[in-house]
Coordinates of C-alpha atoms in Angstrom, one line a residue:
X8 CA -17.3 -12.7 -15.4
X9 CA -15.3 -13.0 -12.2
X10 CA -13.2 -10.1 -10.9
X11 CA -9.5 -10.5 -10.4
X12 CA -9.6 -9.7 -6.7
X13 CA -12.0 -12.5 -6.0
X14 CA -10.0 -15.2 -7.7
X15 CA -6.3 -14.5 -7.3
X16 CA -4.5 -16.6 -4.8
X17 CA -1.4 -15.8 -2.8
X18 CA 1.8 -16.9 -4.5
X19 CA 2.3 -20.1 -2.6
X20 CA -1.2 -21.3 -3.7
X21 CA -1.0 -20.2 -7.3
X22 CA 0.3 -23.4 -8.9
X23 CA -2.7 -25.4 -7.6
X24 CA -5.3 -22.9 -8.7
X25 CA -7.2 -22.6 -12.0
X26 CA -8.2 -19.1 -12.8
X27 CA -10.5 -17.0 -14.8
X28 CA -8.7 -13.7 -15.6
X29 CA -10.0 -10.1 -15.8
X30 CA -7.5 -7.3 -16.4
X31 CA -4.7 -9.7 -15.5
X32 CA -1.8 -7.8 -16.8
X33 CA -2.7 -4.5 -15.1
X34 CA -3.1 -6.4 -11.9
X35 CA 0.6 -7.4 -12.1
X36 CA 1.6 -3.8 -11.5
X37 CA -0.4 -3.7 -8.3
X38 CA 0.9 -7.0 -6.8
X39 CA 4.7 -6.8 -6.7
X40 CA 5.0 -10.5 -5.8
X41 CA 4.2 -11.3 -9.4
X42 CA 6.8 -8.8 -10.7
X43 CA 9.9 -10.6 -9.5
X44 CA 13.3 -11.6 -10.8
X45 CA 13.2 -15.3 -10.0
X46 CA 12.0 -16.2 -13.5
X47 CA 14.0 -14.4 -16.2
X48 CA 12.0 -13.8 -19.3
X49 CA 8.5 -14.2 -17.7
X50 CA 6.3 -12.2 -15.4
X51 CA 4.0 -15.1 -14.7
X52 CA 2.5 -18.2 -16.3
X53 CA 0.2 -21.1 -15.5
X54 CA -2.4 -23.6 -16.7
X55 CA -6.0 -22.5 -16.7
X56 CA -9.4 -23.9 -17.4
X57 CA -11.6 -21.1 -18.8
X58 CA -15.3 -21.5 -19.0
X59 CA -16.6 -18.0 -19.6
X60 CA -15.6 -14.9 -21.5
X61 CA -12.2 -13.6 -20.2
X62 CA -10.8 -10.1 -20.4
X63 CA -7.0 -9.5 -20.7
X64 CA -5.7 -5.9 -20.6
X65 CA -2.0 -4.8 -20.6
X66 CA -2.3 -1.1 -19.8
X67 CA 1.2 0.2 -19.4
X68 CA 3.1 -3.0 -18.8
X69 CA 5.0 -4.2 -21.9
X70 CA 4.7 -7.9 -22.3
X71 CA 4.0 -10.7 -24.8
X72 CA 1.4 -13.4 -24.4
X73 CA 2.2 -17.0 -25.3
X74 CA -0.9 -19.2 -25.2
X75 CA -1.1 -22.9 -25.9
X76 CA -4.4 -24.8 -26.0
X77 CA -4.5 -28.3 -24.6
X78 CA -8.1 -28.9 -25.3
X79 CA -11.3 -27.1 -26.1
X80 CA -11.6 -24.0 -28.3
X81 CA -12.3 -20.3 -28.2
X82 CA -12.2 -17.0 -30.1
X83 CA -9.8 -14.2 -29.3
X84 CA -11.1 -10.7 -30.3
X85 CA -8.6 -7.9 -30.8
X86 CA -8.7 -4.6 -32.7
X87 CA -11.9 -5.7 -34.6
X88 CA -10.3 -9.0 -35.7
X89 CA -10.9 -12.5 -34.5
X90 CA -8.6 -15.5 -34.1
X91 CA -10.0 -19.0 -33.6
X92 CA -8.0 -21.1 -31.2
X93 CA -8.4 -24.9 -30.9
X94 CA -6.6 -27.9 -29.6
X95 CA -2.8 -27.7 -30.2
X96 CA -3.0 -24.0 -31.3
X97 CA -0.2 -21.7 -30.2
X98 CA -0.6 -17.9 -30.1
X99 CA 2.3 -15.5 -29.7
X100 CA 1.0 -12.0 -29.2
X101 CA 2.4 -8.5 -28.5
X102 CA 0.3 -7.1 -25.7
X103 CA 2.0 -3.7 -25.4
X104 CA -0.1 -0.6 -25.7
X105 CA -3.0 -1.5 -23.5
X106 CA -5.3 -2.8 -26.2
X107 CA -7.9 -5.0 -24.4
X108 CA -8.2 -8.6 -25.5
X109 CA -11.4 -10.7 -25.1
X110 CA -11.3 -14.5 -25.2
X111 CA -14.7 -16.1 -25.8
X112 CA -14.7 -19.7 -24.7
X113 CA -16.7 -22.3 -26.6
X114 CA -18.7 -24.5 -24.1
X115 CA -17.9 -26.3 -22.0
X116 CA -14.3 -24.9 -21.4
X117 CA -10.9 -24.4 -22.8
X118 CA -7.8 -25.9 -21.1
X119 CA -4.8 -23.8 -21.9
X120 CA -1.4 -22.6 -20.7
X121 CA -0.7 -18.8 -20.7
X122 CA 2.7 -17.2 -20.2
X123 CA 3.1 -13.5 -19.9
X124 CA 6.7 -12.9 -21.2
X125 CA 9.0 -10.0 -20.5
X126 CA 9.9 -8.1 -23.7
X127 CA 13.7 -8.6 -23.4
X128 CA 13.9 -11.8 -25.3
X129 CA 10.3 -12.2 -26.6
X130 CA 10.5 -9.0 -28.6
X131 CA 13.5 -10.2 -30.6
X132 CA 11.7 -13.4 -31.6
X133 CA 8.5 -11.5 -32.4
X134 CA 10.4 -9.1 -34.6
X135 CA 11.8 -12.0 -36.6
X136 CA 8.3 -12.8 -37.8
X137 CA 7.7 -9.3 -39.0
X138 CA 4.0 -10.2 -38.9
X139 CA 1.1 -7.9 -39.8
X140 CA -1.3 -10.2 -37.9
X141 CA -0.8 -11.9 -34.6
X142 CA 1.2 -15.1 -35.2
X143 CA -1.1 -18.1 -34.7
X144 CA -0.2 -21.7 -35.5
X145 CA -1.8 -25.1 -35.3
X146 CA 1.1 -27.3 -34.3
X147 CA 2.2 -30.1 -36.7
X148 CA 2.4 -33.6 -35.1
X149 CA 6.2 -33.5 -35.3
X150 CA 6.4 -30.4 -33.0
X151 CA 7.9 -30.6 -29.5
X152 CA 6.3 -27.4 -28.3
X153 CA 3.6 -29.2 -26.4
X154 CA 6.2 -31.1 -24.4
X155 CA 8.2 -28.0 -23.8
X156 CA 5.1 -26.1 -22.6
X157 CA 4.6 -28.9 -20.0
X158 CA 8.2 -28.7 -18.8
X159 CA 7.9 -24.9 -18.4
X160 CA 4.7 -25.2 -16.4
X161 CA 6.4 -27.4 -13.9
X162 CA 9.1 -24.8 -13.3
X163 CA 6.9 -21.8 -12.9
X164 CA 6.2 -22.2 -9.1
X165 CA 9.8 -23.1 -8.2
X166 CA 12.0 -20.4 -6.7
X167 CA 15.6 -21.5 -7.4
X168 CA 18.5 -20.6 -9.6
X169 CA 18.3 -23.9 -11.4
X170 CA 14.6 -23.5 -12.1
X171 CA 15.3 -20.0 -13.5
X172 CA 18.0 -21.2 -15.8
X173 CA 15.9 -24.2 -17.0
X174 CA 12.8 -22.0 -17.6
X175 CA 14.9 -19.6 -19.7
X176 CA 16.0 -22.6 -21.8
X177 CA 12.5 -23.8 -22.4
X178 CA 11.2 -20.3 -23.3
X179 CA 14.0 -19.9 -25.9
X180 CA 13.3 -23.4 -27.2
X181 CA 9.6 -22.7 -27.6
X182 CA 10.0 -19.3 -29.2
X183 CA 12.7 -20.6 -31.5
X184 CA 10.7 -23.5 -32.8
X185 CA 7.5 -21.4 -33.0
X186 CA 9.2 -18.8 -35.2
X187 CA 10.8 -21.5 -37.4
X188 CA 7.4 -23.3 -37.9
X189 CA 5.5 -20.1 -38.6
X190 CA 8.1 -18.8 -41.1
X191 CA 8.2 -22.3 -42.8
X192 CA 4.5 -22.6 -43.0
X193 CA 4.1 -19.1 -44.4
X194 CA 6.4 -20.0 -47.3
X195 CA 4.9 -23.4 -47.8
X196 CA 1.3 -22.1 -47.7
X197 CA 1.9 -20.2 -50.9
X198 CA 2.2 -23.5 -52.8
X199 CA -0.2 -25.9 -51.0
X200 CA -3.5 -26.3 -52.9
X201 CA -6.5 -25.2 -51.0
X202 CA -8.2 -28.6 -51.1
X203 CA -5.1 -30.2 -49.5
X204 CA -5.0 -27.6 -46.7
X205 CA -8.7 -28.2 -46.2
X206 CA -8.1 -32.0 -45.8
X207 CA -5.5 -31.4 -43.1
X208 CA -7.7 -28.8 -41.3
X209 CA -10.6 -31.3 -41.3
X210 CA -8.4 -34.0 -39.7
X211 CA -7.0 -31.5 -37.1
X212 CA -10.4 -30.3 -36.0
X213 CA -12.6 -33.4 -36.5
X214 CA -10.2 -36.3 -36.0
X215 CA -12.9 -38.1 -33.9
X216 CA -15.1 -38.6 -36.9
X217 CA -14.8 -41.5 -39.4
X218 CA -13.2 -40.6 -42.7
X219 CA -12.6 -42.4 -46.0
X220 CA -10.6 -41.0 -49.0
X221 CA -13.8 -41.5 -51.0
X222 CA -15.4 -38.7 -48.9
X223 CA -12.8 -36.2 -50.1
X224 CA -12.9 -37.6 -53.6
X225 CA -16.6 -36.7 -53.8
X226 CA -16.1 -33.3 -52.0
X227 CA -13.3 -32.1 -54.3
X228 CA -14.1 -34.1 -57.5
X229 CA -10.5 -35.2 -57.5
X230 CA -9.4 -38.8 -57.6
X231 CA -8.4 -40.2 -54.2
X232 CA -5.0 -41.4 -55.5
X233 CA -4.1 -37.9 -56.5
X234 CA -5.3 -36.6 -53.2
X235 CA -3.2 -39.2 -51.4
X236 CA -0.1 -38.4 -53.5
X237 CA -0.4 -34.7 -53.1
X238 CA -1.1 -34.8 -49.3
X239 CA 2.0 -37.0 -48.8
X240 CA 4.1 -34.6 -50.8
X241 CA 3.1 -31.6 -48.7
X242 CA 2.8 -33.1 -45.3
X243 CA 5.2 -36.0 -45.4
X244 CA 2.7 -38.9 -45.0
X245 CA -0.5 -40.2 -46.5
X246 CA -3.7 -38.6 -45.3
X247 CA -5.1 -41.5 -43.3
X248 CA -1.8 -42.1 -41.6
X249 CA -1.8 -38.4 -40.7
X250 CA -5.3 -38.8 -39.3
X251 CA -4.3 -41.7 -37.1
X252 CA -1.2 -39.8 -35.9
X253 CA -3.4 -36.9 -35.0
X254 CA -5.7 -39.2 -33.1
X255 CA -2.8 -40.8 -31.2
X256 CA -1.5 -37.3 -30.1
X257 CA -5.0 -36.5 -28.8
X258 CA -5.1 -39.9 -27.0
X259 CA -1.8 -39.2 -25.3
X260 CA -3.2 -36.0 -23.8
X261 CA -6.3 -37.8 -22.6
X262 CA -4.1 -40.5 -20.9
X263 CA -2.1 -37.8 -19.2
X264 CA -5.0 -35.6 -18.1
X265 CA -7.9 -38.1 -17.4
X266 CA -8.6 -41.4 -15.7
X267 CA -10.4 -42.8 -18.8
X268 CA -9.9 -46.5 -19.6
X269 CA -8.0 -47.5 -22.7
X270 CA -11.0 -48.4 -24.8
X271 CA -12.7 -45.1 -23.7
X272 CA -9.7 -43.1 -24.9
X273 CA -9.7 -45.1 -28.2
X274 CA -13.4 -44.4 -28.8
X275 CA -13.0 -40.7 -27.8
X276 CA -10.4 -40.1 -30.6
X277 CA -12.2 -42.1 -33.2
X278 CA -10.5 -45.6 -33.0
X279 CA -13.1 -48.0 -31.8
X280 CA -11.1 -51.2 -32.2
X281 CA -9.1 -51.3 -29.0
X282 CA -6.4 -53.7 -30.2
X283 CA -5.8 -51.5 -33.2
X284 CA -5.7 -48.4 -31.0
X285 CA -3.1 -50.0 -28.7
X286 CA -1.0 -51.2 -31.6
X287 CA -1.0 -47.7 -33.2
X288 CA -0.2 -46.1 -29.9
X289 CA 2.7 -48.4 -29.1
X290 CA 4.1 -48.0 -32.6
X291 CA 4.1 -44.2 -32.1
X292 CA 5.2 -44.0 -28.5
X293 CA 7.2 -47.1 -27.6
X294 CA 8.7 -45.4 -24.5
X295 CA 5.5 -43.9 -23.2
X296 CA 5.5 -44.1 -19.4
X297 CA 1.8 -45.1 -19.1
X298 CA 2.2 -48.6 -20.4
X299 CA -1.0 -50.6 -21.4

């Protein structure tokens, strides 16, 4: 595990660097350039590619961690409990009190955004949740949080009044939607049958694999028409349409972050017919800037 002094860059280089962190938050107290007033609501934030176990420690600095996973997966260990993070997961965590956090990365790496938020605004949103466990959510396909995270990342290195105002807007937008989604899901989860939730989780985690409704019919011993009807009732669309929507969202991230060809992206997300993949993508994202 790398030490913080070996990998931290001066502030002008920070936006271009990808870090592994050890005792990050206590380091903020030692380096005053990170504790500045140019970004209200945030001590620091950035996008990181983590490939080994990472330690986070808050010591005496009160702050909240907002973590979003672009790709990959990992397990966060805290106070004897574990939280599994995977693609499109969002974690909103109170780091006050100095309790060490350990993030174990599943090979080969996890690509994520981390923002260390000041308690002024973040605490109010956290209190709204009144959560006994750290709020963790796998984002629905309709969520705009992923887009908001990218907008916020672009503003982090900019020192200007306009950037500060815009960053505050995105932080509030992200926390507001996150709280709304978590509170809504907590209420809805009381009524969604376990087998329907398992179908959705299977699609979210293994969307690259081929699926047929008959697979779930055999697994749950429930007729596929009933599964389709109930899935549509709880998630707003039939299961296979949800699966394709999940694949298209993953494809969008690949198109943004890699130089893969169109057919390679289609294959990577589980749609081997390139023409079918293009049609699905255009139907979902008509105004997407990376035109085929």
